[in-house]
Structure formats: structure tokens, C-alpha cells
Short mmCIF file of C-alpha atoms in Angstrom, two decimals:
data_model
loop_
_atom_site.label_atom_id
_atom_site.label_comp_id
_atom_site.label_asym_id
_atom_site.label_seq_id
_atom_site.Cartn_x
_atom_site.Cartn_y
_atom_site.Cartn_z
CA UNK A 1 121.69 80.22 41.68
CA UNK A 2 119.56 78.16 39.29
CA UNK A 3 116.59 78.73 41.56
CA UNK A 4 117.21 82.45 41.46
CA UNK A 5 117.45 82.46 37.68
CA UNK A 6 114.15 80.61 37.35
CA UNK A 7 112.56 83.02 39.81
CA UNK A 8 113.94 86.03 37.96
CA UNK A 9 112.66 84.75 34.62
CA UNK A 10 109.17 84.11 36.01
CA UNK A 11 109.04 87.55 37.60
CA UNK A 12 110.40 89.29 34.51
CA UNK A 13 107.76 87.61 32.37
CA UNK A 14 105.00 88.92 34.63
CA UNK A 15 106.48 92.43 34.77
CA UNK A 16 107.06 92.31 31.01
CA UNK A 17 103.40 91.52 30.33
CA UNK A 18 102.30 94.38 32.61
CA UNK A 19 104.67 96.76 30.80
CA UNK A 20 103.43 95.61 27.37
CA UNK A 21 99.84 96.27 28.40
CA UNK A 22 100.69 99.71 29.83
CA UNK A 23 102.64 100.49 26.66
CA UNK A 24 99.55 99.55 24.66
CA UNK A 25 96.98 101.49 26.70
CA UNK A 26 99.07 104.58 27.32
CA UNK A 27 101.23 104.90 24.22
CA UNK A 28 99.33 102.98 21.53
CA UNK A 29 102.08 100.49 20.78
CA UNK A 30 100.61 97.06 20.08
CA UNK A 31 101.97 94.37 22.41
CA UNK A 32 103.44 92.25 19.58
CA UNK A 33 105.22 95.30 18.18
CA UNK A 34 106.90 95.93 21.54
CA UNK A 35 107.44 92.25 22.38
CA UNK A 36 110.95 91.90 20.85
CA UNK A 37 112.02 95.09 22.63
CA UNK A 38 110.83 94.01 26.06
CA UNK A 39 112.37 90.56 25.53
CA UNK A 40 115.72 92.20 24.78
CA UNK A 41 115.49 94.43 27.87
CA UNK A 42 114.65 91.42 30.03
CA UNK A 43 117.55 89.48 28.51
CA UNK A 44 119.94 92.32 29.34
CA UNK A 45 118.63 92.61 32.92
CA UNK A 46 118.92 88.88 33.45
CA UNK A 47 122.45 88.76 32.09
CA UNK A 48 123.43 91.66 34.34
CA UNK A 49 121.98 89.98 37.43
CA UNK A 50 123.78 86.73 36.64
CA UNK A 51 127.12 88.45 35.99
CA UNK A 52 126.70 90.34 39.25
CA UNK A 53 126.35 87.02 41.09
CA UNK A 54 129.33 85.47 39.33
CA UNK A 55 131.88 88.28 39.52
CA UNK A 56 133.59 89.14 42.79
CA UNK A 57 133.63 92.95 42.32
CA UNK A 58 131.72 95.27 44.62
CA UNK A 59 129.70 96.83 41.80
CA UNK A 60 125.92 97.08 42.00
CA UNK A 61 124.06 94.82 39.56
CA UNK A 62 122.47 97.82 37.84
CA UNK A 63 125.96 98.95 36.80
CA UNK A 64 126.42 95.70 34.84
CA UNK A 65 122.94 95.95 33.34
CA UNK A 66 123.48 99.53 32.16
CA UNK A 67 126.90 98.74 30.72
CA UNK A 68 125.66 95.65 28.83
CA UNK A 69 122.83 97.69 27.29
CA UNK A 70 125.24 100.43 26.34
CA UNK A 71 127.81 98.10 24.76
CA UNK A 72 125.16 96.23 22.74
CA UNK A 73 123.94 99.43 21.11
CA UNK A 74 127.20 101.23 20.39
CA UNK A 75 127.03 102.07 16.66
CA UNK A 76 129.01 99.47 14.72
CA UNK A 77 128.35 96.58 17.12
CA UNK A 78 126.70 93.70 15.22
CA UNK A 79 122.93 94.04 15.53
CA UNK A 80 123.12 97.32 17.43
CA UNK A 81 120.75 99.14 15.10
CA UNK A 82 118.20 96.32 15.37
CA UNK A 83 118.38 96.26 19.17
CA UNK A 84 118.01 100.03 19.33
CA UNK A 85 115.03 99.94 16.94
CA UNK A 86 113.22 97.14 18.82
CA UNK A 87 113.72 98.66 22.26
CA UNK A 88 112.50 102.08 21.09
CA UNK A 89 109.04 100.52 20.85
CA UNK A 90 108.99 100.12 24.64
CA UNK A 91 108.12 103.56 25.95
CA UNK A 92 110.13 104.66 28.96
CA UNK A 93 107.01 105.94 30.71
CA UNK A 94 105.38 102.53 30.25
CA UNK A 95 108.34 100.98 32.07
CA UNK A 96 108.16 103.56 34.85
CA UNK A 97 104.47 103.21 35.75
CA UNK A 98 104.59 99.60 37.04
CA UNK A 99 107.81 100.39 38.92
CA UNK A 100 106.04 103.13 40.84
CA UNK A 101 102.91 101.00 41.31
CA UNK A 102 105.02 98.32 43.03
CA UNK A 103 106.85 101.08 44.89
CA UNK A 104 103.57 102.55 46.11
CA UNK A 105 102.43 99.19 47.49
CA UNK A 106 105.83 98.64 49.08
CA UNK A 107 106.03 102.04 50.82
CA UNK A 108 102.66 101.54 52.50
CA UNK A 109 104.49 99.76 55.31
CA UNK A 110 106.66 102.84 55.95
CA UNK A 111 103.67 105.16 56.15
CA UNK A 112 103.32 105.05 59.94
CA UNK A 113 107.01 105.83 60.36
CA UNK A 114 106.59 108.63 57.85
CA UNK A 115 103.74 110.40 59.65
CA UNK A 116 105.76 110.35 62.86
CA UNK A 117 108.65 112.28 61.30
CA UNK A 118 107.44 115.77 62.19
CA UNK A 119 107.21 118.86 60.04
CA UNK A 120 110.86 119.90 60.47
CA UNK A 121 112.10 116.63 58.98
CA UNK A 122 109.65 116.91 56.09
CA UNK A 123 110.74 120.47 55.29
CA UNK A 124 114.43 119.54 55.52
CA UNK A 125 113.80 116.43 53.44
CA UNK A 126 112.21 118.41 50.64
CA UNK A 127 115.14 120.80 50.69
CA UNK A 128 117.61 117.89 50.57
CA UNK A 129 115.93 116.54 47.43
CA UNK A 130 115.52 119.99 45.93
CA UNK A 131 119.13 121.00 46.68
CA UNK A 132 120.61 117.78 45.33
CA UNK A 133 118.54 117.80 42.15
CA UNK A 134 119.00 121.48 41.36
CA UNK A 135 122.66 121.41 42.43
CA UNK A 136 123.43 118.65 39.90
CA UNK A 137 121.51 120.42 37.15
CA UNK A 138 123.27 123.74 37.78
CA UNK A 139 126.74 122.20 37.67
CA UNK A 140 125.87 120.25 34.51
CA UNK A 141 124.53 123.44 32.94
CA UNK A 142 127.66 125.46 33.75
CA UNK A 143 130.00 122.86 32.27
CA UNK A 144 127.86 122.16 29.19
CA UNK A 145 127.70 125.90 28.46
CA UNK A 146 131.40 126.30 29.07
CA UNK A 147 132.05 123.52 26.55
CA UNK A 148 129.59 125.08 24.14
CA UNK A 149 127.47 121.92 23.90
CA UNK A 150 124.20 123.67 24.73
CA UNK B 1 116.95 85.12 47.86
CA UNK B 2 116.06 81.46 48.11
CA UNK B 3 112.91 80.29 49.89
CA UNK B 4 111.39 83.71 50.41
CA UNK B 5 112.16 84.90 46.90
CA UNK B 6 110.59 81.81 45.37
CA UNK B 7 107.15 83.04 46.34
CA UNK B 8 107.56 86.34 44.47
CA UNK B 9 106.05 85.40 41.14
CA UNK B 10 103.28 83.44 42.82
CA UNK B 11 101.85 86.53 44.51
CA UNK B 12 99.11 86.83 41.91
CA UNK B 13 97.07 89.20 43.99
CA UNK B 14 99.92 91.72 43.91
CA UNK B 15 100.59 91.38 40.17
CA UNK B 16 96.92 91.65 39.26
CA UNK B 17 96.56 94.75 41.41
CA UNK B 18 99.62 96.34 39.82
CA UNK B 19 98.25 95.48 36.38
CA UNK B 20 94.97 97.11 37.39
CA UNK B 21 96.78 100.23 38.62
CA UNK B 22 98.76 100.41 35.36
CA UNK B 23 95.63 99.99 33.21
CA UNK B 24 93.73 102.68 35.10
CA UNK B 25 96.55 105.23 35.36
CA UNK B 26 97.65 104.82 31.74
CA UNK B 27 94.07 105.33 30.57
CA UNK B 28 93.88 108.56 32.59
CA UNK B 29 97.01 109.85 30.87
CA UNK B 30 99.00 113.02 31.45
CA UNK B 31 97.66 116.17 33.08
CA UNK B 32 99.38 119.52 32.87
CA UNK B 33 98.84 122.06 35.64
CA UNK B 34 100.08 125.52 34.66
CA UNK B 35 101.88 127.16 37.56
CA UNK B 36 103.22 130.63 36.94
CA UNK B 37 105.57 130.58 33.98
CA UNK B 38 106.04 126.81 34.17
CA UNK B 39 103.87 123.79 34.73
CA UNK B 40 103.66 120.68 36.87
CA UNK B 41 103.14 117.49 34.89
CA UNK B 42 101.09 114.77 36.48
CA UNK B 43 102.04 111.45 34.91
CA UNK B 44 100.44 108.00 35.21
CA UNK B 45 103.42 106.89 37.31
CA UNK B 46 102.60 109.56 39.87
CA UNK B 47 99.01 108.36 40.21
CA UNK B 48 100.36 104.83 40.36
CA UNK B 49 102.50 105.45 43.42
CA UNK B 50 99.66 107.28 45.19
CA UNK B 51 97.09 104.56 44.36
CA UNK B 52 99.55 101.84 45.40
CA UNK B 53 100.11 103.59 48.71
CA UNK B 54 96.39 104.13 49.26
CA UNK B 55 95.60 100.46 48.53
CA UNK B 56 97.87 99.46 51.39
CA UNK B 57 95.19 100.76 53.72
CA UNK B 58 92.46 98.65 52.10
CA UNK B 59 91.89 94.92 52.55
CA UNK B 60 93.11 94.38 48.97
CA UNK B 61 96.75 94.67 50.04
CA UNK B 62 98.22 93.23 53.18
CA UNK B 63 101.75 93.10 54.56
CA UNK B 64 102.63 90.09 52.42
CA UNK B 65 102.05 92.02 49.19
CA UNK B 66 103.85 95.04 50.56
CA UNK B 67 106.89 92.96 51.52
CA UNK B 68 106.91 91.15 48.16
CA UNK B 69 106.63 94.45 46.30
CA UNK B 70 110.03 95.62 47.45
CA UNK B 71 112.21 93.16 45.46
CA UNK B 72 109.78 93.63 42.57
CA UNK B 73 110.61 97.33 42.53
CA UNK B 74 114.26 96.37 42.23
CA UNK B 75 113.64 93.86 39.41
CA UNK B 76 111.45 96.24 37.44
CA UNK B 77 113.99 99.03 37.93
CA UNK B 78 116.57 96.72 36.35
CA UNK B 79 114.47 96.74 33.16
CA UNK B 80 114.49 100.53 33.30
CA UNK B 81 118.27 100.48 33.65
CA UNK B 82 118.51 98.16 30.63
CA UNK B 83 116.40 100.68 28.71
CA UNK B 84 118.76 103.44 29.88
CA UNK B 85 121.66 101.37 28.59
CA UNK B 86 120.27 100.72 25.11
CA UNK B 87 119.43 104.42 24.73
CA UNK B 88 122.93 105.38 25.81
CA UNK B 89 124.81 103.25 23.25
CA UNK B 90 123.69 105.13 20.12
CA UNK B 91 124.33 108.44 21.93
CA UNK B 92 127.84 107.43 22.96
CA UNK B 93 129.67 110.14 20.97
CA UNK B 94 127.47 112.82 22.55
CA UNK B 95 127.96 111.27 25.98
CA UNK B 96 131.73 111.24 25.66
CA UNK B 97 131.63 114.84 24.55
CA UNK B 98 129.56 115.73 27.61
CA UNK B 99 131.71 113.52 29.85
CA UNK B 100 133.09 116.32 32.04
CA UNK B 101 129.60 117.60 32.84
CA UNK B 102 128.37 114.08 33.58
CA UNK B 103 131.20 113.40 35.98
CA UNK B 104 131.26 116.78 37.69
CA UNK B 105 127.50 117.04 38.18
CA UNK B 106 127.99 114.39 40.85
CA UNK B 107 129.29 117.28 42.96
CA UNK B 108 125.83 118.78 42.65
CA UNK B 109 124.86 116.36 45.41
CA UNK B 110 126.65 118.83 47.64
CA UNK B 111 123.83 121.29 46.93
CA UNK B 112 121.93 119.69 49.77
CA UNK B 113 124.73 120.56 52.20
CA UNK B 114 124.61 124.25 51.38
CA UNK B 115 120.81 124.46 51.23
CA UNK B 116 119.40 121.96 53.68
CA UNK B 117 122.09 121.84 56.38
CA UNK B 118 121.86 125.53 57.34
CA UNK B 119 118.09 125.21 57.56
CA UNK B 120 118.35 122.08 59.70
CA UNK B 121 120.71 123.82 62.12
CA UNK B 122 118.49 126.91 62.11
CA UNK B 123 115.49 124.75 63.01
CA UNK B 124 117.37 123.50 66.04
CA UNK B 125 118.54 120.10 64.79
CA UNK B 126 121.74 118.89 66.39
CA UNK B 127 123.94 116.13 65.00
CA UNK B 128 120.85 114.55 63.42
CA UNK B 129 121.30 117.15 60.71
CA UNK B 130 124.56 115.49 59.62
CA UNK B 131 122.77 112.25 58.87
CA UNK B 132 119.87 114.07 57.28
CA UNK B 133 121.66 116.37 54.89
CA UNK B 134 125.01 114.78 53.96
CA UNK B 135 123.38 113.09 50.96
CA UNK B 136 120.03 112.21 49.48
CA UNK B 137 119.82 109.40 52.03
CA UNK B 138 119.29 106.21 50.06
CA UNK B 139 120.36 102.67 50.93
CA UNK B 140 124.09 103.22 50.40
CA UNK B 141 124.10 106.32 52.59
CA UNK B 142 122.11 104.55 55.27
CA UNK B 143 124.74 101.83 55.27
CA UNK B 144 127.58 104.34 55.42
CA UNK B 145 126.18 106.29 58.41
CA UNK B 146 125.21 103.10 60.25
CA UNK B 147 128.71 101.80 59.72
CA UNK B 148 130.36 104.98 60.96
CA UNK B 149 128.10 106.18 63.79
CA UNK B 150 125.64 103.34 64.46
CA UNK B 151 121.94 103.47 63.76
CA UNK B 152 120.95 104.62 67.25
CA UNK B 153 123.32 107.62 67.21
CA UNK B 154 121.89 111.08 66.42
CA UNK B 155 123.48 110.84 62.96
CA UNK B 156 121.89 107.42 62.49
CA UNK B 157 118.46 108.70 63.51
CA UNK B 158 118.89 111.56 61.06
CA UNK B 159 119.73 109.38 58.08
CA UNK B 160 116.94 106.95 58.98
CA UNK B 161 114.40 109.78 59.07
CA UNK B 162 115.59 110.94 55.66
CA UNK B 163 115.50 107.39 54.32
CA UNK B 164 111.88 107.01 55.41
CA UNK B 165 111.02 110.43 54.02
CA UNK B 166 112.64 109.64 50.68
CA UNK B 167 111.06 106.19 50.49
CA UNK B 168 107.53 107.49 50.94
CA UNK B 169 107.68 110.95 49.46
CA UNK B 170 110.86 111.02 47.34
CA UNK B 171 109.54 109.95 43.96
CA UNK B 172 106.31 111.93 44.37
CA UNK B 173 108.17 115.11 45.30
CA UNK B 174 110.95 114.85 42.73
CA UNK B 175 108.42 113.94 40.04
CA UNK B 176 106.56 117.16 40.69
CA UNK B 177 109.57 119.50 40.91
CA UNK B 178 111.46 118.03 37.94
CA UNK B 179 108.98 119.09 35.25
CA UNK B 180 108.30 122.37 37.02
CA UNK B 181 111.96 123.34 37.35
CA UNK B 182 112.66 122.36 33.75
CA UNK B 183 109.87 124.58 32.47
CA UNK B 184 110.42 127.50 34.83
CA UNK B 185 114.22 127.85 35.02
CA UNK B 186 116.46 128.81 32.10
CA UNK B 187 118.48 125.61 32.56
CA UNK B 188 118.62 123.21 29.60
CA UNK B 189 116.60 119.94 29.80
CA UNK B 190 119.84 118.00 29.29
CA UNK B 191 121.19 119.46 32.53
CA UNK B 192 118.09 118.23 34.34
CA UNK B 193 118.35 114.84 32.64
CA UNK B 194 121.84 114.53 34.13
CA UNK B 195 120.41 115.48 37.53
CA UNK B 196 117.85 112.64 37.46
CA UNK B 197 120.57 110.20 38.47
CA UNK B 198 120.82 111.57 41.99
CA UNK B 199 118.58 109.17 43.88
CA UNK B 200 117.05 105.73 43.68
CA UNK B 201 115.79 103.99 40.57
CA UNK B 202 112.17 104.96 41.20
CA UNK B 203 113.23 108.56 41.77
CA UNK B 204 115.09 108.47 38.45
CA UNK B 205 111.96 107.24 36.70
CA UNK B 206 109.77 109.80 38.46
CA UNK B 207 112.04 112.73 37.61
CA UNK B 208 112.84 111.73 34.02
CA UNK B 209 109.18 111.09 33.13
CA UNK B 210 108.06 114.74 33.29
CA UNK B 211 111.16 115.85 31.33
CA UNK B 212 110.30 113.48 28.49
CA UNK B 213 106.66 114.51 28.58
CA UNK B 214 107.61 118.19 28.48
CA UNK B 215 110.26 117.82 25.76
CA UNK B 216 109.14 114.80 23.69
CA UNK B 217 111.32 115.75 20.72
CA UNK B 218 114.42 115.25 22.89
CA UNK B 219 113.23 112.09 24.63
CA UNK B 220 116.01 109.81 23.34
CA UNK B 221 118.82 112.19 24.25
CA UNK B 222 117.33 112.90 27.66
CA UNK B 223 116.94 109.19 28.42
CA UNK B 224 120.52 108.51 27.33
CA UNK B 225 121.96 111.22 29.57
CA UNK B 226 119.75 110.26 32.48
CA UNK B 227 120.86 106.66 32.11
CA UNK B 228 124.57 107.42 32.05
CA UNK B 229 124.16 109.76 35.00
CA UNK B 230 122.43 106.96 36.92
CA UNK B 231 125.20 104.58 35.97
CA UNK B 232 127.91 106.97 37.16
CA UNK B 233 126.06 107.67 40.41
CA UNK B 234 125.56 104.00 41.12
CA UNK B 235 129.29 103.43 40.86
CA UNK B 236 130.69 106.64 42.36
CA UNK B 237 127.84 107.81 44.63
CA UNK B 238 128.95 106.02 47.78
CA UNK B 239 132.56 107.14 47.41
CA UNK B 240 131.36 110.68 46.85
CA UNK B 241 129.60 110.49 50.21
CA UNK B 242 132.54 108.88 51.99
CA UNK B 243 135.26 111.21 50.75
CA UNK B 244 133.47 114.49 50.06
CA UNK B 245 129.85 114.68 51.21
CA UNK B 246 130.13 113.43 54.77
CA UNK B 247 133.41 115.16 55.77
CA UNK B 248 132.17 118.42 54.28
CA UNK B 249 128.83 118.13 56.12
CA UNK B 250 130.58 117.49 59.43
CA UNK B 251 132.86 120.53 58.90
CA UNK B 252 129.95 122.74 57.86
CA UNK B 253 127.90 121.54 60.81
CA UNK B 254 130.66 122.44 63.24
CA UNK B 255 131.01 125.92 61.74
CA UNK B 256 127.25 126.52 61.65
CA UNK B 257 126.57 125.27 65.16
CA UNK B 258 129.47 127.35 66.56
CA UNK B 259 128.09 130.46 64.87
CA UNK B 260 124.72 129.69 66.30
CA UNK B 261 126.14 129.28 69.80
CA UNK B 262 128.06 132.56 69.45
CA UNK B 263 124.92 134.35 68.35
CA UNK B 264 122.97 132.83 71.20
CA UNK B 265 125.75 133.87 73.61
CA UNK B 266 125.82 137.36 72.20
CA UNK B 267 122.07 137.56 72.47
CA UNK B 268 122.04 136.52 76.10
CA UNK B 269 124.91 138.89 76.96
CA UNK B 270 122.96 141.77 75.44
CA UNK B 271 119.89 140.62 77.29
CA UNK B 272 121.81 140.68 80.55
CA UNK B 273 123.24 144.15 79.75
CA UNK B 274 119.81 145.57 78.97
CA UNK B 275 118.23 144.35 82.14
#
């Protein structure tokens, strides 16, 4: 457990630096301006991972991470406005780019399996993604309109 | 995650390469390709996944980096999820108000069954089509089908094919259609933000990115809704597949394949009559 925590912290520090640099190049936020925000996000992730290890429930660790972030920033919670303000400095797109860079390197290994799939699978696969994505959006739209929210 | 995981942070070659990819792609910035009434947004993250993939075929990256990259995707996604969380807190009143839509849009996952399953059967797929189209085919679904049918069954082969497809092409494809659909259809960006929770973490990032780039004035709201949708999917997604998605796919498959057989029968009977 302790080994894992050390490992997580080391990895998060590396990823954090990469995100700060991307945030600087792409979105003109100076690294020291975004530093408190990224530190908070890392703290939340770390706490979520640790809680996931400690609790016996069958919930994915990202559920804990999301819930912790949400609770910390509910209006009225002590420090919530500060946390929200700091983390706003970390652009979402700057977080996403390194994720997909690691993902790109990682999927290289699946490439040979991918090219063997055949055109039928590729067409069906695109329709699966398309249908799922559009299906969710359409249902959300219907209900939001029905409620008069949008 | 003990011995093997300990080497993760030490893989300097991998981290330096990722930093290089980030620096290059972020300097390139966003490109907008007009397409009919809408547009496709090309974001740095999209170049990043393509460059990362391409580097695998150069001596810069070998299998060690590729293997190490996988848990790093998970750990960096956890930072994205934390970001989702802190954006969701301040928007909590709005989220509660939109609660019914957030919960019910999970049923949108069934869109694949009505769109992709008929096509799969039409193209001549047998029971593979059940594995392929019952869900978006991520880790949890792979586990479910393997558990129920075994990985070497037709259903298992189907879900595995979809898993590989989604792994390699999922974030690229969804990243391109998300911005396009949001600009070309009359649906509200918030509805699409709720739909970004359908797949994996990298798919969520890839599909939310173009929405934010296309509607920057709504970026905080969109992120909040996307985050909560992801949260709900991560908790309910598997159960949705177990209790609704998979049984419905199996039923639909039986109906569709019977119809197809009947048509084929009818066709051959007519053929016999004619000749």
C-alpha cells in the first residue's frame, strides 16, 4: 500500500508537470498560476485511490475521485470557492492532451489486432459509438426540453 | 501493482516523449474544418493520440513504453475525473435540476442496439453481433460477456473485436463526431455533454474537448454535466448492460435473425417456383 502511494505520488508529479507545461503552451496560463490547482486535483485523485483501496465496496476508484471533488466544491463548504478558483486555472484540454498522448503510445500494441478486424467490424464499431453517443444526447435533449431547462 | 508498477515513474523515455508530444501538439493548436453546416474540430489531443500511435512504429517507443503507458492513462484520467468533480460541485443546483435527464440518458446506450445490431445482422454477423453491439464494449462489458459466454464463444469474439476497435479508434472517432454533431444537429450542447460519459475516460476527454472548443462560453457547465454523466455511468453502466442492454440485444438478435431466415426462405421458395 505504502509502495503504491509513493509510486502514485511520483507518477502524479510527472504527469502534473507535463499538464502544467501544456497548460502554459496551449492556454497561456503560467505554470505557477496553475500550480495550486493541479496540486489540488492530484490530492483529490490520490485520496480517491487510497479510499478505493481501503473500502470494501465494489465501486470504481474514479467514482470516489469524482465524488470527493464534487463534495469539496459544493457552495458553502469551507474553502470551496478557493478550490474552484484554483482549479479553474487548469484548462480541461490541457489535462486531456497528455491522457491521449499516453493512450496513443499504449494502443500501438493493439494496432496489429486492429488491422485484422475487417471492414464489417469497423463499420459496425463506428455505428456502435455513433448510436450510443447520439442516443444518449437525444434522450437528454428530450427530457431537458420537457422540463423546460433548455 | 507492486514490482511492475514501481518502474512506472522511472520510464523517463516515455514521459519525455509524452512531454514532447504535448509541447508540439499544444503549439499547433486547434484547427476547424468546415463541413456542410457544421464543422469538425481538430484538437491537440487528437494529434496527440495519432502521434503517440505512430511513434509506436519507430525505434523511439518499444513494447516496454507501450505497456507502461496503459496504467499511466488510468492515472492521468483520474486527474481529469478530479477536474470533473470540482467543476460539478459549484453546478450542483443545476445538476440536481437536470437529474432526470442525467439518469435517463443512460438508456441512450441502447441506441447502439437499434442502430448497429440490425446492420450487423444484415452484414451476415451471427451471434458475434450480440457481443459487438450490446454496449460500447469497454472493460466492464468485456468482463461481463467473458463471464457469461466465455471469451472464445462467438459473443466473446464479438466483444473482443469491439474492445480492440474502441481502444484504437474510439477516442479518435468520437472526438471527430462530437464537435460535428453538436454544430450540425439542433440538439443543445448540454445534451451532448451528458452523452460524453458513455465510454472510457479517454473517450470522455476526446468528446468533451470539441464541445468546449465550440462553445467556450459554456465550458464550465459542459464540464460539470460531462463529469456527472461519467460518474453515473461508472457506477450504473455495468448494471445497465447486465439488466437491460444484454437481454434486449439477445431478444432483438433472435427477432432479427428469424426475420432474416424467413426472408431467405421466402426468397428461395420464390426462386424454386420461378424455375
